[in-house]
XYZ file of C-alpha atoms in Angstrom:
758
model
C 46.477 147.051 115.749
C 50.311 146.100 117.303
C 50.785 142.669 117.179
C 49.736 140.644 120.470
C 52.350 138.450 122.246
C 49.732 137.482 124.972
C 49.332 134.274 124.019
C 52.779 133.051 123.465
C 53.506 134.152 126.750
C 50.373 131.217 127.774
C 50.789 128.524 125.492
C 54.567 129.066 124.097
C 53.211 129.420 120.413
C 51.485 131.914 117.865
C 49.318 133.239 119.064
C 45.638 131.087 118.285
C 42.158 130.272 120.028
C 42.613 129.641 123.488
C 40.829 126.597 122.702
C 42.886 125.085 120.838
C 46.379 125.873 123.359
C 46.459 123.095 125.245
C 48.085 124.819 127.864
C 46.755 126.159 131.180
C 43.712 125.581 130.141
C 42.148 126.269 133.441
C 43.527 130.021 133.826
C 41.967 130.775 130.713
C 38.640 129.387 131.538
C 38.726 131.643 134.565
C 39.543 134.522 132.830
C 37.552 134.050 130.523
C 34.231 133.642 132.860
C 35.851 136.917 134.283
C 35.797 138.351 130.719
C 31.947 137.482 129.864
C 30.991 138.913 133.695
C 33.068 142.256 132.232
C 30.787 142.300 129.496
C 27.734 141.786 131.319
C 27.931 144.601 132.699
C 29.494 147.037 130.176
C 25.707 145.654 127.856
C 24.038 146.919 130.689
C 25.092 150.247 131.192
C 24.917 150.752 126.886
C 21.692 150.123 127.831
C 21.193 152.557 130.112
C 19.914 156.146 128.891
C 21.584 158.504 130.738
C 25.187 156.647 130.126
C 24.647 157.212 126.158
C 23.658 160.889 126.647
C 26.714 161.805 128.748
C 28.927 159.519 126.330
C 27.370 160.311 123.275
C 29.263 163.285 122.670
C 32.173 163.209 120.261
C 30.499 160.709 117.732
C 30.758 161.653 114.545
C 27.536 160.635 113.185
C 25.702 161.687 109.470
C 20.948 162.161 109.643
C 19.009 159.630 109.826
C 15.617 158.151 110.551
C 14.787 156.898 114.549
C 14.810 153.601 114.516
C 14.044 152.474 118.755
C 14.387 148.464 118.036
C 17.385 146.432 119.434
C 18.217 143.585 116.778
C 20.472 140.839 116.709
C 22.693 139.917 113.417
C 23.328 136.018 112.769
C 26.879 135.276 112.900
C 28.289 132.991 109.896
C 28.582 130.114 110.130
C 32.101 127.687 110.368
C 30.888 124.793 107.866
C 28.734 127.238 104.903
C 30.695 130.570 104.985
C 29.174 131.407 101.453
C 25.569 130.774 102.777
C 26.418 132.583 106.080
C 27.849 135.328 104.335
C 24.994 135.755 102.430
C 22.568 135.464 105.179
C 24.586 137.346 107.413
C 24.175 140.560 104.149
C 20.535 139.993 104.499
C 19.616 140.726 108.013
C 21.622 143.766 107.858
C 19.494 144.953 105.062
C 16.468 143.410 106.657
C 17.390 145.682 110.178
C 18.392 149.348 107.631
C 15.313 148.214 106.012
C 12.747 148.502 109.671
C 14.571 151.580 110.501
C 13.473 153.058 107.642
C 10.334 152.063 107.561
C 9.733 152.564 111.806
C 11.291 156.243 110.629
C 8.910 156.855 108.298
C 6.330 156.231 109.755
C 7.314 158.877 112.746
C 5.692 161.558 110.951
C 7.648 161.658 108.148
C 11.246 162.843 110.219
C 14.908 162.195 107.970
C 16.797 158.980 109.670
C 20.057 159.784 110.068
C 22.695 157.584 109.667
C 26.770 156.704 111.082
C 29.251 153.483 109.553
C 33.237 152.478 110.655
C 34.200 149.987 109.699
C 37.546 148.446 111.424
C 39.716 145.196 111.729
C 41.781 143.547 114.486
C 43.854 140.915 113.853
C 43.175 137.356 115.175
C 46.109 136.870 117.375
C 45.181 140.143 119.602
C 44.709 139.869 123.689
C 42.146 140.491 125.392
C 41.913 144.569 126.011
C 43.777 145.145 122.943
C 42.404 148.507 121.013
C 40.270 148.101 118.124
C 40.081 151.234 116.648
C 37.615 154.870 117.419
C 33.677 155.601 117.660
C 33.893 158.840 117.279
C 33.242 162.017 114.884
C 32.923 166.111 115.376
C 29.354 166.432 115.639
C 28.769 162.878 117.627
C 28.901 164.779 120.831
C 27.265 165.258 123.751
C 24.376 166.048 124.905
C 23.741 163.564 122.767
C 25.233 160.906 123.774
C 23.277 160.691 127.115
C 20.265 159.528 124.692
C 22.556 156.061 123.452
C 18.745 154.057 124.132
C 19.934 150.774 122.303
C 23.042 148.308 121.251
C 22.526 145.710 119.242
C 25.045 143.115 118.732
C 24.657 139.277 119.375
C 26.009 136.848 121.530
C 29.374 135.755 120.193
C 29.958 139.810 119.162
C 28.888 141.128 122.759
C 31.097 138.117 123.895
C 34.073 139.277 122.430
C 33.778 143.476 121.846
C 33.400 146.748 123.948
C 32.807 150.152 123.551
C 33.104 152.944 125.090
C 31.142 155.921 124.468
C 32.255 158.433 126.386
C 35.947 157.912 124.723
C 34.246 156.039 121.271
C 37.217 153.436 122.070
C 36.691 149.736 120.677
C 38.701 147.043 122.332
C 38.404 143.179 123.259
C 36.807 141.127 125.264
C 37.579 138.146 124.719
C 40.107 135.519 122.284
C 39.395 135.665 118.401
C 38.814 132.894 116.231
C 38.259 134.008 112.069
C 37.250 130.730 111.633
C 34.176 130.726 113.652
C 33.267 134.357 112.958
C 35.407 136.824 110.635
C 32.618 140.159 111.064
C 31.486 141.574 114.086
C 28.596 144.016 114.099
C 27.520 146.585 116.695
C 24.135 148.818 116.040
C 24.348 151.530 118.496
C 20.935 154.334 118.632
C 19.786 156.887 119.943
C 17.481 160.249 119.651
C 19.469 163.810 120.149
C 15.680 165.128 118.821
C 12.797 164.240 117.127
C 15.347 162.857 114.751
C 16.053 158.925 115.356
C 20.284 158.324 114.749
C 22.224 155.220 115.193
C 26.007 154.243 114.243
C 26.186 150.816 112.708
C 30.086 149.587 113.361
C 31.350 146.951 111.305
C 34.318 144.797 112.661
C 36.768 142.088 110.396
C 38.654 139.837 111.528
C 41.526 139.175 109.895
C 43.252 136.143 109.509
C 46.611 134.484 110.703
C 48.034 131.185 109.770
C 47.002 129.231 112.224
C 45.784 125.964 110.800
C 46.673 123.906 108.839
C 45.331 121.668 105.937
C 43.497 118.737 107.207
C 42.270 115.612 105.011
C 38.962 113.486 105.595
C 40.802 110.656 106.698
C 44.760 110.579 107.461
C 44.404 106.686 105.307
C 42.489 104.757 102.869
C 42.683 101.774 100.954
C 40.875 100.846 97.452
C 41.211 98.314 94.720
C 41.880 98.923 91.291
C 41.825 96.245 88.505
C 44.703 96.654 86.628
C 42.634 96.447 83.166
C 41.930 99.901 84.604
C 41.146 102.936 81.072
C 44.193 105.147 81.427
C 42.079 108.912 82.686
C 40.296 106.340 85.380
C 39.961 108.540 88.466
C 39.905 106.930 92.145
C 37.666 109.568 94.995
C 40.124 110.688 98.012
C 37.635 113.173 99.927
C 38.097 116.942 100.462
C 41.380 118.538 102.434
C 39.746 121.762 104.002
C 42.106 124.695 105.318
C 40.121 127.752 107.574
C 42.462 130.162 106.642
C 42.243 132.572 103.550
C 44.440 133.266 100.644
C 48.219 132.606 101.072
C 47.429 130.461 103.727
C 45.116 128.501 103.364
C 46.749 124.872 100.865
C 48.703 126.178 98.402
C 49.604 122.799 96.302
C 48.613 119.600 97.143
C 51.141 116.895 95.854
C 52.075 112.821 96.434
C 55.484 112.929 97.718
C 56.064 109.756 97.896
C 54.934 105.927 96.410
C 54.673 107.098 92.460
C 58.222 106.407 91.062
C 57.029 105.515 87.596
C 54.067 107.698 86.951
C 50.816 105.824 87.742
C 48.742 108.036 89.224
C 48.224 111.966 89.547
C 46.315 114.070 90.896
C 43.201 115.330 90.046
C 41.750 119.369 92.584
C 38.920 121.547 92.377
C 37.442 123.229 95.230
C 34.210 123.441 95.974
C 34.478 126.077 98.930
C 37.056 129.020 100.284
C 38.435 126.346 102.537
C 37.611 123.241 100.900
C 39.058 121.238 98.082
C 37.859 117.642 96.116
C 40.788 115.508 95.758
C 40.332 112.323 93.353
C 43.041 109.984 92.550
C 43.733 109.637 88.439
C 45.064 106.994 86.864
C 47.871 108.232 84.235
C 48.748 104.893 82.079
C 47.349 103.384 79.410
C 47.195 100.296 81.489
C 48.528 99.490 85.202
C 50.728 96.000 84.825
C 49.910 93.490 88.353
C 53.436 91.913 87.202
C 55.508 94.895 87.879
C 53.308 96.240 90.826
C 50.628 94.570 92.146
C 50.754 96.859 95.470
C 51.016 100.990 95.701
C 51.368 103.013 99.068
C 51.048 106.838 98.515
C 51.961 109.622 100.380
C 50.557 112.365 99.134
C 50.735 116.173 101.234
C 48.483 118.745 101.857
C 50.871 122.539 102.680
C 49.718 125.616 103.371
C 51.450 129.072 102.211
C 53.675 128.682 105.731
C 55.027 125.975 105.438
C 52.089 123.404 107.719
C 50.939 120.600 106.175
C 49.214 117.937 106.881
C 49.181 113.894 104.533
C 47.323 111.301 103.980
C 48.504 107.372 102.091
C 46.414 105.673 100.601
C 47.153 102.651 100.262
C 46.072 100.564 96.133
C 45.240 97.134 95.590
C 46.125 95.872 92.374
C 43.821 93.558 90.873
C 45.151 90.652 88.333
C 43.577 90.297 85.299
C 44.024 87.110 82.598
C 45.985 89.487 80.657
C 49.203 87.087 80.338
C 49.778 83.865 78.530
C 51.660 80.889 79.692
C 55.166 81.021 78.019
C 57.079 77.962 78.146
C 61.148 77.841 78.904
C 61.829 76.704 75.739
C 60.374 77.462 72.655
C 61.288 74.287 70.837
C 62.675 71.159 73.392
C 64.788 68.561 71.936
C 65.520 64.201 73.103
C 66.498 61.447 71.856
C 64.886 58.464 72.525
C 66.474 54.607 72.113
C 63.745 53.014 69.370
C 63.417 50.293 72.309
C 62.825 52.277 75.420
C 59.474 50.725 77.449
C 56.034 52.162 77.299
C 55.301 54.808 80.062
C 58.711 55.554 80.307
C 59.291 59.449 81.068
C 61.595 60.972 78.445
C 61.310 65.041 79.381
C 59.342 67.257 80.959
C 58.356 70.311 79.943
C 57.547 73.570 82.104
C 55.527 76.858 81.976
C 55.226 79.852 83.426
C 52.353 82.482 84.053
C 53.187 85.920 85.208
C 48.562 86.175 86.490
C 47.569 85.039 90.094
C 45.670 82.715 91.140
C 43.722 80.322 88.851
C 44.554 82.963 85.681
C 48.523 81.636 86.420
C 47.482 77.946 86.765
C 48.236 75.592 83.791
C 46.849 72.812 82.091
C 49.992 71.243 79.315
C 48.237 68.897 76.343
C 49.777 67.407 72.899
C 48.674 69.023 69.968
C 46.888 65.627 68.123
C 46.838 67.013 64.729
C 50.359 66.109 65.615
C 50.143 63.369 66.669
C 47.640 61.886 65.921
C 48.112 57.746 66.819
C 49.053 58.501 70.466
C 52.097 57.286 70.302
C 52.996 59.902 73.916
C 51.061 61.165 75.824
C 51.405 64.994 78.591
C 50.510 65.182 82.118
C 48.529 68.076 82.760
C 49.816 69.174 85.905
C 53.472 67.834 85.820
C 53.772 68.631 82.662
C 56.100 65.658 81.827
C 56.303 63.235 78.088
C 55.472 59.993 78.180
C 55.921 56.641 75.442
C 52.546 55.676 75.453
C 53.194 52.940 72.105
C 56.014 51.078 70.845
C 58.531 52.764 68.600
C 60.044 51.817 65.105
C 63.188 53.920 64.163
C 62.571 51.126 60.648
C 59.059 52.927 60.442
C 59.168 56.791 62.538
C 62.547 57.731 63.206
C 61.281 61.445 63.952
C 58.664 62.879 65.841
C 57.245 66.564 65.747
C 54.687 67.733 68.540
C 52.885 70.959 69.228
C 52.242 71.182 73.465
C 49.960 73.242 74.442
C 50.243 75.022 78.163
C 46.556 76.189 79.171
C 45.657 78.664 82.008
C 42.830 78.730 84.284
C 41.034 82.001 83.375
C 37.284 82.995 82.696
C 39.127 83.151 79.257
C 41.625 80.785 78.896
C 45.114 82.170 77.658
C 47.327 80.214 75.121
C 50.626 79.316 75.520
C 52.687 76.340 72.881
C 56.037 75.472 72.440
C 57.382 72.117 70.046
C 59.163 69.146 70.524
C 61.412 67.407 68.428
C 62.099 63.162 69.686
C 64.615 61.362 66.966
C 64.625 58.093 67.519
C 68.317 56.455 67.993
C 68.614 52.973 65.936
C 69.992 50.093 68.936
C 73.338 49.444 67.906
C 75.394 46.518 69.305
C 78.164 45.654 66.515
C 81.317 48.001 66.681
C 82.984 49.769 63.249
C 85.604 47.747 62.029
C 89.188 49.375 60.848
C 91.487 49.028 58.571
C 94.919 51.047 57.848
C 96.567 50.491 54.594
C 100.259 52.050 53.897
C 101.268 53.705 50.925
C 103.671 51.633 48.432
C 105.739 54.789 49.389
C 106.027 53.687 52.955
C 105.837 50.281 53.708
C 105.621 48.660 56.137
C 105.264 51.856 58.262
C 108.914 53.441 57.472
C 107.945 57.362 56.754
C 111.950 58.433 55.961
C 112.280 61.991 57.914
C 112.955 64.515 55.463
C 108.928 63.017 54.345
C 107.216 66.731 53.551
C 103.721 67.415 55.244
C 100.828 67.451 53.849
C 102.305 63.592 52.326
C 100.161 60.902 52.945
C 100.792 58.166 54.421
C 98.081 55.569 54.883
C 94.442 55.312 54.097
C 92.289 54.111 56.877
C 88.469 52.422 56.523
C 85.973 52.040 58.834
C 83.544 49.682 58.139
C 80.057 49.415 59.974
C 76.955 46.991 58.282
C 73.996 49.130 61.112
C 75.540 53.212 60.431
C 77.561 54.858 58.845
C 80.175 54.248 61.132
C 83.155 56.800 58.919
C 80.802 60.233 59.970
C 81.294 59.305 64.134
C 83.890 60.355 65.817
C 87.322 59.693 65.072
C 90.624 60.123 66.985
C 94.209 59.767 66.994
C 96.429 58.917 69.829
C 100.706 59.536 71.057
C 101.268 60.662 67.111
C 103.567 63.292 68.792
C 102.314 65.634 66.880
C 103.833 64.146 63.418
C 99.889 63.135 61.810
C 96.816 63.917 61.809
C 93.427 62.483 60.133
C 92.125 64.701 57.859
C 89.015 63.683 56.168
C 88.770 63.612 51.849
C 85.360 62.628 49.686
C 85.759 58.749 49.054
C 88.799 58.103 52.544
C 89.824 58.731 55.639
C 93.934 59.730 55.134
C 96.167 59.508 57.854
C 98.959 62.861 57.022
C 102.405 64.187 57.887
C 101.316 67.134 59.914
C 104.658 68.595 61.113
C 108.183 68.014 59.855
C 109.545 64.361 61.260
C 112.404 64.101 63.084
C 113.876 60.146 63.703
C 116.904 61.342 66.189
C 113.642 62.640 68.307
C 111.097 59.704 67.611
C 112.436 56.472 65.368
C 109.374 54.654 66.516
C 105.446 55.670 66.875
C 102.757 52.979 68.413
C 99.951 55.241 68.000
C 96.340 53.965 68.009
C 93.535 55.359 65.894
C 89.665 55.344 67.465
C 87.000 55.017 66.632
C 83.087 56.947 68.403
C 80.284 55.474 65.939
C 77.348 57.573 65.637
C 74.777 54.510 67.448
C 73.367 54.761 70.090
C 74.257 53.211 72.869
C 77.475 55.003 71.040
C 80.436 51.823 70.421
C 83.994 52.418 69.367
C 86.114 50.816 68.551
C 90.117 51.100 67.648
C 93.569 49.943 66.145
C 96.746 49.816 67.124
C 99.587 50.365 64.312
C 103.280 51.670 64.175
C 105.008 53.335 61.906
C 109.210 53.808 61.985
C 110.428 57.275 60.947
C 113.482 56.156 58.930
C 117.259 58.091 58.922
C 118.052 60.591 57.135
C 121.483 61.473 57.301
C 120.848 64.959 58.244
C 123.444 65.486 61.087
C 127.532 65.945 60.997
C 129.741 64.052 63.773
C 131.080 66.297 67.098
C 133.735 65.885 69.028
C 133.425 65.481 72.295
C 135.263 68.810 72.481
C 136.704 71.296 69.854
C 140.377 71.056 71.176
C 142.273 68.482 72.922
C 146.163 69.011 74.248
C 149.155 65.970 75.023
C 151.960 65.546 76.611
C 154.882 63.093 75.518
C 158.522 62.955 75.957
C 160.602 63.486 73.090
C 162.717 59.846 74.094
C 158.987 57.975 73.865
C 158.635 54.637 71.481
C 157.983 54.641 68.029
C 153.643 53.220 68.518
C 152.537 54.334 71.912
C 149.483 56.798 72.556
C 149.719 60.160 73.284
C 146.110 60.472 73.255
C 142.621 59.338 72.631
C 139.942 61.595 70.769
C 136.073 60.786 70.439
C 133.260 62.428 68.051
C 128.926 61.054 68.562
C 127.012 60.961 65.188
C 123.132 61.323 65.310
C 121.835 59.367 62.472
C 121.313 55.733 62.518
C 123.535 52.923 61.157
C 125.892 53.638 58.469
C 124.707 57.141 58.636
C 125.484 57.647 62.877
C 129.538 55.342 62.424
C 132.396 57.514 62.638
C 135.507 57.483 61.196
C 138.683 59.209 61.914
C 141.381 60.400 60.088
C 144.541 63.387 59.568
C 143.307 65.993 58.089
C 146.212 66.395 54.669
C 148.840 68.817 54.322
C 148.934 68.478 58.882
C 152.234 69.296 60.406
C 155.257 66.232 61.601
C 151.575 63.904 60.182
C 154.552 61.711 59.775
C 155.689 61.534 63.593
C 152.098 60.476 64.969
C 149.246 58.360 63.612
C 144.913 58.086 64.210
C 142.838 55.140 64.470
C 140.345 55.542 61.868
C 137.701 53.850 64.732
C 139.030 54.329 67.798
C 140.403 57.052 67.811
C 143.776 57.073 69.370
C 146.269 59.076 68.915
C 150.049 57.090 69.103
C 153.542 58.045 67.708
C 154.930 56.385 64.433
C 158.324 57.814 64.497
C 161.377 59.422 66.742
C 160.697 62.665 67.869
C 162.968 65.946 68.227
C 162.457 68.435 70.410
C 164.937 70.356 68.769
C 163.037 70.676 66.046
C 159.330 70.658 66.661
C 158.287 71.415 70.388
C 154.757 71.598 70.000
C 153.625 70.321 66.783
C 149.471 70.050 65.118
C 147.530 68.107 64.474
C 144.317 67.920 63.151
C 141.475 65.134 63.295
C 138.529 64.175 60.780
C 135.358 62.989 61.762
C 133.454 61.426 59.075
C 129.785 59.665 59.334
C 129.331 56.782 56.191
C 126.465 58.734 54.166
C 126.769 59.085 51.061
C 127.764 62.029 50.925
C 129.303 61.629 53.975
C 129.503 64.713 56.728
C 131.983 65.489 59.212
C 134.047 66.752 61.618
C 137.507 68.116 62.906
C 139.244 69.036 66.579
C 142.297 70.768 66.236
C 145.367 67.700 68.721
C 148.253 70.377 70.314
C 151.493 67.661 71.817
C 154.232 69.502 73.338
C 157.528 66.924 73.529
C 159.033 67.085 76.741
C 162.875 67.332 76.331
C 165.932 64.593 77.795
C 169.419 66.527 78.871
C 171.098 63.674 77.863
C 174.578 66.235 76.526
C 176.802 68.397 78.204
C 177.535 71.579 77.572
C 181.070 72.841 76.694
C 183.200 75.783 76.665
C 185.785 76.365 73.729
C 189.267 75.716 75.335
C 189.140 73.189 78.090
C 192.703 75.734 80.133
C 192.562 79.969 80.193
C 195.397 81.785 81.099
C 195.675 85.203 81.734
C 198.076 88.290 83.741
C 196.305 91.235 85.093
C 197.881 93.127 86.848
C 198.020 94.346 90.480
C 196.593 97.514 90.083
C 193.350 96.990 88.897
C 190.192 98.315 88.956
C 187.487 96.753 91.204
C 184.935 95.969 87.997
C 187.553 95.497 85.160
C 186.942 92.727 83.115
C 189.867 90.323 83.227
C 188.359 87.445 81.267
C 185.622 86.486 78.699
C 184.676 82.801 78.575
C 182.057 81.300 76.259
C 180.411 77.696 76.343
C 177.454 75.515 74.468
C 174.533 72.870 75.057
C 174.461 70.567 71.680
C 170.297 70.730 73.038
C 169.839 74.629 71.903
C 166.798 75.733 73.041
C 165.207 72.387 74.697
C 168.357 73.100 78.028
C 168.894 76.437 79.856
C 171.960 77.290 82.250
C 170.423 77.092 85.415
C 173.742 78.446 87.560
C 176.480 79.075 87.128
C 179.567 79.688 89.989
C 183.026 80.271 89.625
C 186.093 78.720 92.487
C 189.387 80.172 93.188
C 191.217 77.360 94.799
C 195.209 78.592 94.753
C 196.680 81.931 93.429
C 200.468 80.549 91.372
C 201.385 84.096 91.287
C 204.246 86.167 94.279
C 202.769 89.803 92.556
C 200.722 90.959 94.901
C 197.012 90.457 92.599
C 193.977 90.549 93.586
C 192.816 86.726 94.356
C 188.000 87.772 94.070
C 187.101 87.594 90.285
C 183.037 88.133 88.972
C 181.532 85.404 85.989
C 179.308 87.470 83.518
C 176.973 86.399 81.937
C 177.562 88.726 78.636
C 175.576 86.903 75.251
C 172.333 84.618 76.064
C 172.232 80.684 75.566
C 173.587 78.254 73.040
C 176.832 79.696 73.574
C 177.073 80.807 77.110
C 179.592 83.755 77.081
C 181.384 84.749 80.917
C 183.441 87.733 81.968
C 186.088 87.571 84.902
C 186.929 90.874 86.391
C 188.347 91.402 89.972
C 186.243 92.388 92.538
C 188.908 93.868 94.820
C 192.835 93.643 95.521
C 193.355 90.944 98.031
C 195.519 87.888 98.867
C 193.105 85.299 99.653
C 193.782 81.762 99.010
C 190.273 81.059 98.052
C 187.606 82.224 96.484
C 183.931 80.854 95.458
C 181.760 83.515 93.090
C 178.028 81.762 93.352
C 175.742 83.006 90.211
C 172.071 84.558 90.732
C 170.275 81.087 90.279
C 169.514 78.378 92.199
C 171.891 74.608 91.617
C 170.389 71.830 89.277
C 171.489 68.816 89.458
C 173.169 69.512 85.969
C 176.216 67.514 84.202
C 179.923 70.687 84.348
C 183.296 71.335 84.636
C 185.910 72.388 86.377
C 187.848 76.117 84.895
C 190.857 76.410 86.427
C 192.235 79.715 86.807
C 195.199 79.833 89.017
C 193.260 78.604 91.445
C 190.378 76.177 89.547
C 186.963 77.795 88.743
C 184.414 75.636 87.816
C 180.920 76.492 85.732
C 178.731 73.564 86.862
C 175.967 72.732 85.113
C 176.839 73.868 81.229
C 180.533 72.910 81.183
C 183.725 73.000 82.865
C 187.379 75.097 81.681
C 190.411 75.765 83.743
C 191.997 79.175 83.486
C 195.334 79.949 84.492
C 196.692 83.949 85.508
């Protein structure tokens, strides 16, 4: 049978029973009424013997006895399919038995029976072809003898049989969940033998019903002490479809993160499944989870599903004992505290709820039989109940108890140590005694580390103050306090440096262990003694000065300075010239001031740059020294004239001498030697004494360096000019000069003068 799309056109969904379609309901009711009337007309036509005889031909038949009674078979009920199928089968057997009995009573004629089995999907449209009821021996004129058609009302409204063609068609919408098997019984008597046809039509299931829970939500309560495998009934899940279209899975889809629950599913019928919620944990925990919201989903083979929400309220049980926030408390209390003083508050908590979490505090009487202390049963404040005495008892250890208010109270405990403090009214007495090697606190800076400098004594008549806290202030990191088996010692902790810290004004402070704690302090001074451990250092490593060679004896040339970081005699510096220095006879240095002065006449020509080494020595034993170099430049004084080798020169020059020829060489010398330099030279030609034609211009050339200055006079050209001057290439300076005459006067300024003649 091909699938019908009629209901899809009508409802816009997969074909289902029309009662489940919410669209176009009014039109559907009209069509249903028309179809019912058509079914009645068809039934009446089948009941006519004439028509049945006419349409009997062509139907497949088997011989059987006559049965002229019409039977109506009840359909299986929807609520109890198993019982209804049993009842339905028994009804068919009963009809057959009655027919057989009737046939046996009619002269023993043979009973003939015909069976046809057809099937159709429940979603077909009205008028759809189901199958054919026909055969070679089931043909006219027998069809005209059909006397009875036996169908129940639901089948009568759902199917029709065309007796002429044998075609079975639908006349109404089908619903397998209401009736899944329809039976049509046709009877006819072509002769003396009665025959009947049984047509069974099976309605095939489609997935048109989703699983349905008995309840969409359920609220339950369960004690946290419920044992493992404890079951909570959840009702049933129904799905009237068959096979894979029925319910396939039932599971918890949310709210069961800790896997505290599981589902147990039992099948009670083809359509119903019974659910139980099972506790999987050994024990639920109210303190961990007080409420669960489980979502249970039932899904069929087509993916349709329904959900049920189960709200589980976990009921608290008194299964947790009170717990103090500390297992052991400790409190120090002054012995003179007044009665009624609150000294400490303890606190306990209980994870249960309601009365199970309410706590009452108490003190175990066995740990405080004299009742020196009490505790508030509600707040947990511990108070002093009697006067305390340190000398009588200095420590109490109490056992604290916390009970909840459950039906079976649970107990939690903790310990409390109360330590009495002796009242302290006198601060400690501190004394410090320096070791004999360090009288009056004078400690040499070369004292080794870990050397004991002084011994400290702390005394208090009420308490052992030496066991208190010791602090040393302003020690600059050089000293520390150390406890020895018998005393407290002041020792050197790092190398001393007098140049950095010459005196330390320190304070020793002691905080005793009394109550309240008292402090005492002691001030003392340590003087770090100097050790000659520093060399004198000059202000600069090299000095330089300039002095005229004509300086008088005793004239100060330069003053040097050196310092020493040491103290007293170790830092006192004296100056001297290093033995072996050149020209020590020319200079002297003041041992105290460092002033260097001349002690003899200076001579530039002998030593223009004398160098001295000045030594600075401190007063230590042995002394430490430092040195510096002093360079003195002796400035020359020009107090002597240069001289020519002769005062007059006479030469003859031929007039045909070439320009550039040397005609005369002259020499000069300066008694000052290298301290004097010729700055410039010139030749003056003032006259010509010869009547011959001879050159009037001459050149003076330098041919040898100082101190012997040699000049050459050369005729640059032949001319008869009266006078000519030949300057040198250097600039003139104010120097003593002499003249040299060559026919006319030739002068060499700055150095010396001589006369020349031609």
